[in-house]
Coordinates of C-alpha atoms and ligand atoms in Angstrom, one line a residue:
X1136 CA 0.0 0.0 0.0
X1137 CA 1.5 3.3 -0.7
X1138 CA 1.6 6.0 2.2
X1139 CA -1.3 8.2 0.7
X1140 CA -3.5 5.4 0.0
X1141 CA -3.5 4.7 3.9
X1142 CA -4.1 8.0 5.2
X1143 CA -6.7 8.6 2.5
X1144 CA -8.7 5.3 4.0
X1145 CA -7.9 6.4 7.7
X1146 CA -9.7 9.5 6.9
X1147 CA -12.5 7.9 5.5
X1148 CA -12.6 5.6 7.8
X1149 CA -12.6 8.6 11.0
X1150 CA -15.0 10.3 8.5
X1151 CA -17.7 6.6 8.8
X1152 CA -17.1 5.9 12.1
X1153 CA -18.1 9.2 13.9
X1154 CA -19.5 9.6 17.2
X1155 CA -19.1 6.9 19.6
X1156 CA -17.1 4.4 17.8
X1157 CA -14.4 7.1 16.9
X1158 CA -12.2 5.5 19.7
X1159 CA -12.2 2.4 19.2
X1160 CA -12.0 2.7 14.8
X1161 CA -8.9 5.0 15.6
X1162 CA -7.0 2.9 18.0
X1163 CA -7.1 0.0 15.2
X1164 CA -6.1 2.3 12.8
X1165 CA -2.6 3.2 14.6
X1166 CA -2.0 -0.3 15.1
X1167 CA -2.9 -1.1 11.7
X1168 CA -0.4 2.2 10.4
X1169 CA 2.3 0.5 12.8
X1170 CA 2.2 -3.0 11.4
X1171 CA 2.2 -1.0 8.1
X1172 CA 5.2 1.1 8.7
X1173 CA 6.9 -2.3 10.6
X1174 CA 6.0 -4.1 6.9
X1175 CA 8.1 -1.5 5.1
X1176 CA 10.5 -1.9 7.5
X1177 CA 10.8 -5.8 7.5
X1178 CA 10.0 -6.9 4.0
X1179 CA 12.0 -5.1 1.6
X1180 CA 11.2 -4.8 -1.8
X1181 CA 7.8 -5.7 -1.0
X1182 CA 6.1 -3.2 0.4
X1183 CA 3.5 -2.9 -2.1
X1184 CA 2.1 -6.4 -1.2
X1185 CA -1.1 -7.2 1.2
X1186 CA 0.9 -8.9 4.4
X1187 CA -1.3 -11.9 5.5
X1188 CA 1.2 -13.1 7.8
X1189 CA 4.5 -11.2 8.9
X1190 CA 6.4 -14.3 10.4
X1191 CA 6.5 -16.3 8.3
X1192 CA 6.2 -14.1 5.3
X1193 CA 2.7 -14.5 3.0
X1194 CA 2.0 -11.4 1.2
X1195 CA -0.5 -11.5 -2.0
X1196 CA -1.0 -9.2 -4.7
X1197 CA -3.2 -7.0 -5.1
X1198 CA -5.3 -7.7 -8.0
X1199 CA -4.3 -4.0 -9.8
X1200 CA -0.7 -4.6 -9.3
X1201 CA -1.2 -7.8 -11.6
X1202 CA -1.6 -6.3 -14.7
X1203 CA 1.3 -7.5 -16.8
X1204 CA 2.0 -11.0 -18.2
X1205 CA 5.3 -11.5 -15.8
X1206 CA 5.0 -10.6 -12.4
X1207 CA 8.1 -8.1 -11.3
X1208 CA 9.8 -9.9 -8.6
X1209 CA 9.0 -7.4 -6.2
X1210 CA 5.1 -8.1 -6.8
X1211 CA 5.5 -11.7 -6.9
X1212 CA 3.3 -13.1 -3.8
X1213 CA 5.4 -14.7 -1.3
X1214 CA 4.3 -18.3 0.7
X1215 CA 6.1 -20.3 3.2
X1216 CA 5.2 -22.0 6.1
X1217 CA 8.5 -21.8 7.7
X1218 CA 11.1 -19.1 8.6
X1219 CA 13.1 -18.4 5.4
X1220 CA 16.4 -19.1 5.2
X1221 CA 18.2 -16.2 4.6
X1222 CA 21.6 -17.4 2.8
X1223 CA 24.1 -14.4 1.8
X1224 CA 26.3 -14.4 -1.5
X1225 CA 29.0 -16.2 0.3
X1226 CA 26.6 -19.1 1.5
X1227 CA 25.6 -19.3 -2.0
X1228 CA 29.1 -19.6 -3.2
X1229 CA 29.4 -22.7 -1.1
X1230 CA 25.7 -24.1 -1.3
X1231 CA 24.8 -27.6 -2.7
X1232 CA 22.6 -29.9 -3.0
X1233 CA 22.9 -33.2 -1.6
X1234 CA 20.9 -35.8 -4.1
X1235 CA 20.3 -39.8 -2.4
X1236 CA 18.2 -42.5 -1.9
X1237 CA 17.2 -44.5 -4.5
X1238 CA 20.4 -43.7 -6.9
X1239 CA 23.6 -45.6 -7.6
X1240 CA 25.8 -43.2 -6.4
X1241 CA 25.0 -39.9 -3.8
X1242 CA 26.0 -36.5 -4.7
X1243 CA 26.8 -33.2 -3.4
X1244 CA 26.1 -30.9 -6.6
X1245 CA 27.5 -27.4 -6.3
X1246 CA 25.3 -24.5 -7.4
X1247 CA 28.1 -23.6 -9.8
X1248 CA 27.7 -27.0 -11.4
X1249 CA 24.8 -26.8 -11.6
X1250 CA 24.9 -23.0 -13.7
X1251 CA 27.7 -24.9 -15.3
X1252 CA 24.8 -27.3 -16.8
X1253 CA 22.3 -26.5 -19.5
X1254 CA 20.1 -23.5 -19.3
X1255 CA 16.4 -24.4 -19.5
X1256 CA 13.9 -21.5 -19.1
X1257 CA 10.4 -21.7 -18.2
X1258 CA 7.6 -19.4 -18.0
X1259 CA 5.7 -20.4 -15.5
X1260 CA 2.2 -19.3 -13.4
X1261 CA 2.8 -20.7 -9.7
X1262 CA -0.8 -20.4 -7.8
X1263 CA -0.6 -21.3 -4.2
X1264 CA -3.3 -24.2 -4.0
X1265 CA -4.8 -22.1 -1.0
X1266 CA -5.4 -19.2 -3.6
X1267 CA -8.9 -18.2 -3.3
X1268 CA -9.3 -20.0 0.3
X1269 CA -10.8 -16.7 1.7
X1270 CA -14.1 -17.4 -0.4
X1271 CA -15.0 -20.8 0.8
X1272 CA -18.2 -20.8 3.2
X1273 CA -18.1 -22.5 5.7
X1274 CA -14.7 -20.6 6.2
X1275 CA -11.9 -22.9 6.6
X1276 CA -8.8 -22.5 8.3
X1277 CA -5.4 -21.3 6.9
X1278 CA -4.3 -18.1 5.3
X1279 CA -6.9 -16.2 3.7
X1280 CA -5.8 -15.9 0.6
X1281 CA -8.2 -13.8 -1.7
X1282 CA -7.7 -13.4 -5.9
X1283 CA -3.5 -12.7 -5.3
X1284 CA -1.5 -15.8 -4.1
X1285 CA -0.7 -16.0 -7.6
X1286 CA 2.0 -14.7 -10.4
X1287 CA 4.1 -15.8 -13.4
X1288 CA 7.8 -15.5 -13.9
X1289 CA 10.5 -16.8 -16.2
X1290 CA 12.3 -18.9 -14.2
X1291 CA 15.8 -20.7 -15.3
X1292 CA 17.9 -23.2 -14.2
X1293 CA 19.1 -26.9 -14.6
X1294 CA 17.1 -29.9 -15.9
X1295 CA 16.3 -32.4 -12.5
X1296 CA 16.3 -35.0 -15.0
X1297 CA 20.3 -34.5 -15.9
X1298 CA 21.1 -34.1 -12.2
X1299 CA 19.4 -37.3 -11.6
X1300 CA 21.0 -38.7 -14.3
X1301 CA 24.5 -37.9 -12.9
X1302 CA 23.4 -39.6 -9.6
X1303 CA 22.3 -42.8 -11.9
X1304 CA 18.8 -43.4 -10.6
X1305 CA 17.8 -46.8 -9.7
X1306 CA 14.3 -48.2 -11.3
X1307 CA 13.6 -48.5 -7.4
X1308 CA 13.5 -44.7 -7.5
X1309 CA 9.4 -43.5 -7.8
X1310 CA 9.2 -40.0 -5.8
X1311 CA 12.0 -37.7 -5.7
X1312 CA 11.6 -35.6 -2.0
X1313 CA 12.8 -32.3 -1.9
X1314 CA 13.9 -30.3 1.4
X1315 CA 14.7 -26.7 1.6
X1316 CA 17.1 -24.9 4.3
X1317 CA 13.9 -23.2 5.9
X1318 CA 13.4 -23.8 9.6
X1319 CA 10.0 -25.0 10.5
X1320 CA 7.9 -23.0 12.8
X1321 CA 8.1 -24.4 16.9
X1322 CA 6.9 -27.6 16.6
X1323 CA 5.6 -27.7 13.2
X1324 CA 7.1 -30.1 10.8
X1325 CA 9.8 -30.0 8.1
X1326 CA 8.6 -28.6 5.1
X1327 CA 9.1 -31.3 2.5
X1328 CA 7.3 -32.0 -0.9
X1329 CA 7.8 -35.1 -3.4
X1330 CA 7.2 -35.2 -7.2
X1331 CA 6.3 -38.8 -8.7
X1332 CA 9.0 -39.7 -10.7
X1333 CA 7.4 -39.1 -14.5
X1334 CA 7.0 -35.5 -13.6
X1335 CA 10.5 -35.1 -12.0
X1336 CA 12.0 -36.6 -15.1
X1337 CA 10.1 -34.2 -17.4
X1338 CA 12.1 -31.9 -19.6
X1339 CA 10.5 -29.0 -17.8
X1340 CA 11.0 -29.4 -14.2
X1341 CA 13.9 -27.7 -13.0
X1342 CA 16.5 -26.8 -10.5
X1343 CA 16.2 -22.7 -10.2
X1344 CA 18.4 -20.3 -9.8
X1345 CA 16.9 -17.1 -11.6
X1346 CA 13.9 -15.5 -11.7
X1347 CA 12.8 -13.0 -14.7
X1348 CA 16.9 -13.0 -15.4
X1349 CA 17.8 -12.1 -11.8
X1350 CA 19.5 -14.4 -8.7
X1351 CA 16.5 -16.0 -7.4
X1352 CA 15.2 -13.3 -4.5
X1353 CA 15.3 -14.6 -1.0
X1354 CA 12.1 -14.8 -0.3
X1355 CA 11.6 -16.6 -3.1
X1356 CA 14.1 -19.2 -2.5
X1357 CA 17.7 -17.8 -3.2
X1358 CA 20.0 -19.1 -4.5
X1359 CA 17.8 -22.3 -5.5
X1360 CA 14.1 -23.5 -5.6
X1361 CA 12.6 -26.2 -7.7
X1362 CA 10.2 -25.0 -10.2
X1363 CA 7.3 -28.1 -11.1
X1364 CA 5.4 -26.8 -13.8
X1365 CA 1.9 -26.7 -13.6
X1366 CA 1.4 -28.1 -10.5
X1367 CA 0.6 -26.4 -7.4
X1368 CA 2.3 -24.5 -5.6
X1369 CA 3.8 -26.4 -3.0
X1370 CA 5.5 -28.5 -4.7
X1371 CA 8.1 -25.3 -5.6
X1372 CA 10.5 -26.0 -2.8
X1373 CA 12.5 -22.9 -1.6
X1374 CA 15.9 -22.7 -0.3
X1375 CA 16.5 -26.6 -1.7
X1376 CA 19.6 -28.1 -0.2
X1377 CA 18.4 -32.0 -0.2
X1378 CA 16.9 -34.5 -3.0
X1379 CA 16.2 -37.7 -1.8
X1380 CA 14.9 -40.3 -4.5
X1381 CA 12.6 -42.9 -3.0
X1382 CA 10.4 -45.7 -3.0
X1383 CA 7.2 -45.2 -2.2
X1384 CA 5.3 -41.9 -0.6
X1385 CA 7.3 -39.5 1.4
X1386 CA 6.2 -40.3 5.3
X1387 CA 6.0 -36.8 6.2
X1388 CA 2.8 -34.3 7.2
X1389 CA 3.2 -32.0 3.9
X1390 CA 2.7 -34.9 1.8
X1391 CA 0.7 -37.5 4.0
X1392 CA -1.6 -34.7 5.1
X1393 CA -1.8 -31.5 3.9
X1394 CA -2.4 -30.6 -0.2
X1395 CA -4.6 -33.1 -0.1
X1396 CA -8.0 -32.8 -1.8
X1397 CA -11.3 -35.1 -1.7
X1398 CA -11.4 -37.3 -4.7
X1399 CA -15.2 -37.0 -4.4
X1400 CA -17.6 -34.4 -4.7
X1401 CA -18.3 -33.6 0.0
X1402 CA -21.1 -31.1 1.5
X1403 CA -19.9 -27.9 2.5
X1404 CA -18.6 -28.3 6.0
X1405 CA -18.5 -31.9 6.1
X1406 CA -15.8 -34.4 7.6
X1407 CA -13.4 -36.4 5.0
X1408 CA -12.3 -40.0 5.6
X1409 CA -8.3 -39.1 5.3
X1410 CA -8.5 -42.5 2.7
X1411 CA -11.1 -40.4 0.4
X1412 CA -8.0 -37.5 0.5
X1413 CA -5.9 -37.5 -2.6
X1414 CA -2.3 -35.5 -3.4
X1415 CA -3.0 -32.0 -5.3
X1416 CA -0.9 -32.1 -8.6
X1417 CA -1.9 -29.5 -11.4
X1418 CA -3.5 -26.4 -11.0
X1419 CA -7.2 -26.0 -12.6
X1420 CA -9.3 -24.0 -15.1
X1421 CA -8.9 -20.4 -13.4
X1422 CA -9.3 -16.7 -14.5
X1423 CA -9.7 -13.4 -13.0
X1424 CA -10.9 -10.1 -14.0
X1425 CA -7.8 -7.4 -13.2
X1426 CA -10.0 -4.5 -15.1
X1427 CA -12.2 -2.9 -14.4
X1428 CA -11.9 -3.2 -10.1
X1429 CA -13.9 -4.3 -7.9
X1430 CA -15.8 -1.0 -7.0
X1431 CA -15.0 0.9 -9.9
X1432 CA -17.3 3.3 -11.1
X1433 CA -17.6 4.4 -14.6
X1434 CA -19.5 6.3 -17.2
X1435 CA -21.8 4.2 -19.5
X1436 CA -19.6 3.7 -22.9
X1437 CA -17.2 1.4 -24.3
X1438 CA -14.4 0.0 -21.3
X1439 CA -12.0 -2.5 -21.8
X1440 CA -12.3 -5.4 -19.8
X1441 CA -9.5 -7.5 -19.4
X1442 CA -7.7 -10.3 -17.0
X1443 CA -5.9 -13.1 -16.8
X1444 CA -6.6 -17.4 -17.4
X1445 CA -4.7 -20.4 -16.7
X1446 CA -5.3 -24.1 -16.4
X1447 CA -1.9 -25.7 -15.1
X1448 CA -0.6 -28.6 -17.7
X1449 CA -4.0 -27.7 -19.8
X1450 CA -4.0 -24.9 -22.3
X1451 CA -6.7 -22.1 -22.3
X1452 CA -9.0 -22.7 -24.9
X1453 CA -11.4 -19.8 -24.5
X1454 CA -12.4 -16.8 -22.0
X1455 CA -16.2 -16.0 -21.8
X1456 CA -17.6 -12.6 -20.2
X1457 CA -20.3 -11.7 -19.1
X1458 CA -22.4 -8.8 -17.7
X1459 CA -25.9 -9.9 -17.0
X1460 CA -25.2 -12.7 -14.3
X1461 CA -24.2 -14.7 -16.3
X1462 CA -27.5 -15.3 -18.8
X1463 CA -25.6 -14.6 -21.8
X1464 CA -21.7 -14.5 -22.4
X1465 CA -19.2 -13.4 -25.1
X1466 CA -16.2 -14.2 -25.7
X1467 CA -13.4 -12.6 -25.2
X1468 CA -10.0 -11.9 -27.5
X1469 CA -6.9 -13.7 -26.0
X1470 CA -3.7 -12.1 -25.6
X1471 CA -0.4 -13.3 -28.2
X1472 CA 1.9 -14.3 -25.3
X1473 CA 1.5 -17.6 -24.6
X1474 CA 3.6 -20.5 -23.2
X1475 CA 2.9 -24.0 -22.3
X1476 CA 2.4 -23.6 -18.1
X1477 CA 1.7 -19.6 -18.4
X1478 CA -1.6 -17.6 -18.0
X1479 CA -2.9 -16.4 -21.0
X1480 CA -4.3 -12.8 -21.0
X1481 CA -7.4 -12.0 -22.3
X1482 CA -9.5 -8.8 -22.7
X1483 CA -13.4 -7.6 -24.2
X1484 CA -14.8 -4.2 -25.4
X1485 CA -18.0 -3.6 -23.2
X1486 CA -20.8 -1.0 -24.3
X1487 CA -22.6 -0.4 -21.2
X1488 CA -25.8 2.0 -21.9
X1489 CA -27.5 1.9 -19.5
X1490 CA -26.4 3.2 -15.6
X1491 CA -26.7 1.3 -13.2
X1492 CA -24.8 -1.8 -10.9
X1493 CA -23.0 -4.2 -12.9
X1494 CA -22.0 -7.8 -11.7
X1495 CA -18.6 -8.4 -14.5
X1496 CA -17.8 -12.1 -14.7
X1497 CA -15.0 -13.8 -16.6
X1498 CA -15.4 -17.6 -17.1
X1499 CA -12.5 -19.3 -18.9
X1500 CA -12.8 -23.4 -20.7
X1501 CA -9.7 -25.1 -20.8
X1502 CA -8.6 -27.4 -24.2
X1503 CA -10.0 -30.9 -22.2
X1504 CA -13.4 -29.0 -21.6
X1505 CA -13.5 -28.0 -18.6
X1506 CA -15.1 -25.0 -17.9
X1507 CA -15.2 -22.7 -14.4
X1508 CA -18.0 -23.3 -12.2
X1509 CA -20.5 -21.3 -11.2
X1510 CA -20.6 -22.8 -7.5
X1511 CA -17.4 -23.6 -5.3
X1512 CA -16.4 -27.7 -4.6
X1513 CA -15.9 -26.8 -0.7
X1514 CA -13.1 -28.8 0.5
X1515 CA -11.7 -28.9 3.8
X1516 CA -8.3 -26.8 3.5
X1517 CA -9.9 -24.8 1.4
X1518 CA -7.6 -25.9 -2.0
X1519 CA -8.0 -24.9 -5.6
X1520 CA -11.3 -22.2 -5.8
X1521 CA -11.5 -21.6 -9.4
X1522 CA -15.3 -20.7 -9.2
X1523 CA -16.4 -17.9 -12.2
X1524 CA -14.6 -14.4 -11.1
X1525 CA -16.6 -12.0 -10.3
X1526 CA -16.0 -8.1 -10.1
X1527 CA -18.9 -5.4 -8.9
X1528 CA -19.3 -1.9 -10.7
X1529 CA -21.0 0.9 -11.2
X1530 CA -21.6 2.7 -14.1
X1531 CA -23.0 6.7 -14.4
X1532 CA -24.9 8.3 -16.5
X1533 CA -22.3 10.2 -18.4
Ligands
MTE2754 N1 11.2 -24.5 1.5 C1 10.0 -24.2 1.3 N2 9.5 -24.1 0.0 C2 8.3 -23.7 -0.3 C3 7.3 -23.4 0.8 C4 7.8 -23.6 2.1 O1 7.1 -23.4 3.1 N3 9.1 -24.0 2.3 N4 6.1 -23.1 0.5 C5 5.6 -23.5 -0.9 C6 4.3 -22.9 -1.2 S1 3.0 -23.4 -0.3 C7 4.1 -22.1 -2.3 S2 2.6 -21.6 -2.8 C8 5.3 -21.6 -3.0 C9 5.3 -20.0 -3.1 O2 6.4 -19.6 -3.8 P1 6.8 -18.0 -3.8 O3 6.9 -17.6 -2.4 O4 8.0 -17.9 -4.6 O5 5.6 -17.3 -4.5 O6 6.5 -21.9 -2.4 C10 6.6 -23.3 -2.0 N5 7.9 -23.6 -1.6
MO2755 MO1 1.0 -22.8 -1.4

């Protein structure tokens, strides 16, 4: 949030409160400026991001900051559950990555090997599977992530496939576990994520060390993170320091526990039989609306609407809109960039005539058919919410 922005809303929000509740709405408000001002303080290069937690760091995006087909680093959302490491240059000078387990011979590979290896660059939208969590009714626990935890970025680095072949993998070998250098938080557990071994082995998952042609930043896992295309979040292990091949599941609460979604349709609210829970993998049909706002008000006329649609291994196939509650829809032009595991931009003319309040909704199809639905699949962490976007204006009279 920039400075003006925050005294404009404290005054506004003086201006609503009035009377008796004055007291009360202004104490909040200096707390609130304080864990602003310590923000700016704390998370450099960041500041313009919403902080849902300080410690550890989870900031999103606000949707008018994400308004270009790669994210900047320094809007990129941030998500860990642990304290970050926080390696300097010289730590990264002397970091590796151990690689064992299932493979015929155990390695420590150097981060200068691994630049030493062949550059492969992807352009990748990472959505943290909790992205939209916020929305779910009954509310479920966890960080309440609203249309931001989400961002795309070039990201290059080595192949996991030739650093497993250095380290000869056995046919034993059916998950590869990767561990970052990130502390957990008191007693929570170690923060450790596995990829089958068909999507490890793809040409496109890869050890990172840039970002959008800079040194990986550290929040977002300097000097090295794994970057699984496609797939959720999680999987994108910061900090990574360990590879472990192995043969069968990784017995650990990230894997055996959490990410996990129902592999059935459950009632809003409901209990899940942990054997009915299955491992998250790609991301789903998704888009949002990034213009107009939410809240924006505008004179009756042509506007460009425009957003953003992605479907994690699938490719966008079309983007519908829509501005009558969905009753009729139209679709929209999609944008020329466009890469394998990256959000497609999309955009409409709208003629709005008449004044009045105006419910925009985007509503993208992906090239297997499916579509975004029109009412959420409650779950209970609260994963994937790719339910039709929706974005209230209002439009004058000119
Ligand atoms: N080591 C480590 N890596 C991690 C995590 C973590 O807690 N520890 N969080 C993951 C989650 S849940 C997400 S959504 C992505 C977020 O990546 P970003 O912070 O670069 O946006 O990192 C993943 N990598
Ligand atoms: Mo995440």
């Amino acid at each position: 949030m920039k400075k003006n922005e925050s005294r404009h809303s404290r005054r506004d929000f003086i201006a609503a409160a009035g009377g008796a509740g004055a007291a009360i709405g202004l104490s909040q408000l200096l707390s609130n400026d304080f864990e602003l001002a310590f923000a700016q303080n704390v998370i450099k290069g960041k500041e313009r991001l919403i902080v849902r937690s300080m410690r550890p760091e989870d900031l999103e995006t606000p949707v008018r900051l994400l308004n270009t087909w790669i994210t900047p680093n320094d809007l990129f959302y941030v998500r860990h559950h642990s304290y970050a490491a926080t390696p300097d240059e010289k730590a990264a000078k002397e970091w590796s990555v151990k690689i064992d387990g299932e493979v015929e011979r155990q390695l420590m590979i150097s981060l200068d090997e691994l630049k030493r290896m062949e550059r492969a660059t992807v352009t990748v939208t990472l959505e943290c599977a909790g992205n939209g969590r916020a929305f779910y009714d009954p509310p479920v626990a966890g960080i309440q992530w609203e249309k931001g935890a989400v961002g795309t970025a070039r990201w290059t680095g080595a192949r996991l496939a030739e650093v497993l072949k250095k380290a000869g993998l056995k046919s034993t070998g059916k998950y590869v576990a990767l561990d970052g250098a990130d502390k957990p938080v008191g007693k929570m557990p170690d923060f450790v994520r596995n990829v089958p071994i068909e999507k490890a082995l793809h040409a496109d998952t890869i050890l990172a060390y840039e970002m959008n042609g800079e040194p990986l930043p550290t929040l977002h896992g300097f000097p090295l993170r794994a970057i699984v295309p496609g797939w959720e979040g999680a999987y994108a292990v910061k900090w990574l320091n360990h590879i472990q091949v192995i043969e069968s599941e990784y017995d650990g609460f990230f894997v055996k526990t959490a990410y996990r979604y129902p592999n059935k349709r459950v009632a809003p609210g409901a209990a899940v039989d942990p054997k009915d829970m299955v491992p998250l993998t790609g991301l789903i049909v998704k888009s949002f609306i990034n213009s107009p706002l939410e809240g924006a008000v505008l004179k009756t006329g042509k506007f460009r609407l425009a957003g953003f649609a992605w479907a994690g291994e699938a490719t966008i196939a079309k983007v519908d809109v829509s501005i009558d509650n969905g009753s009729t829809w139209a679709p929209a032009r999609l944008g020329k960039e466009r890469e394998r595991y990256a959000w497609q931009s999309f955009e409409h003319e709208l003629n709005i005539t008449a004044p009045g309040s105006y419910l925009i909704m985007s509503r993208a199809t992906d090239d297997k058919g499916n579509m975004q639905p029109v009412a959420p699949q409650w779950n209970p962490s609260g994963y994937l919410w790719n339910v039709i976007d929706k974005v209230r204006i209002n439009v004058e009279g000119a």
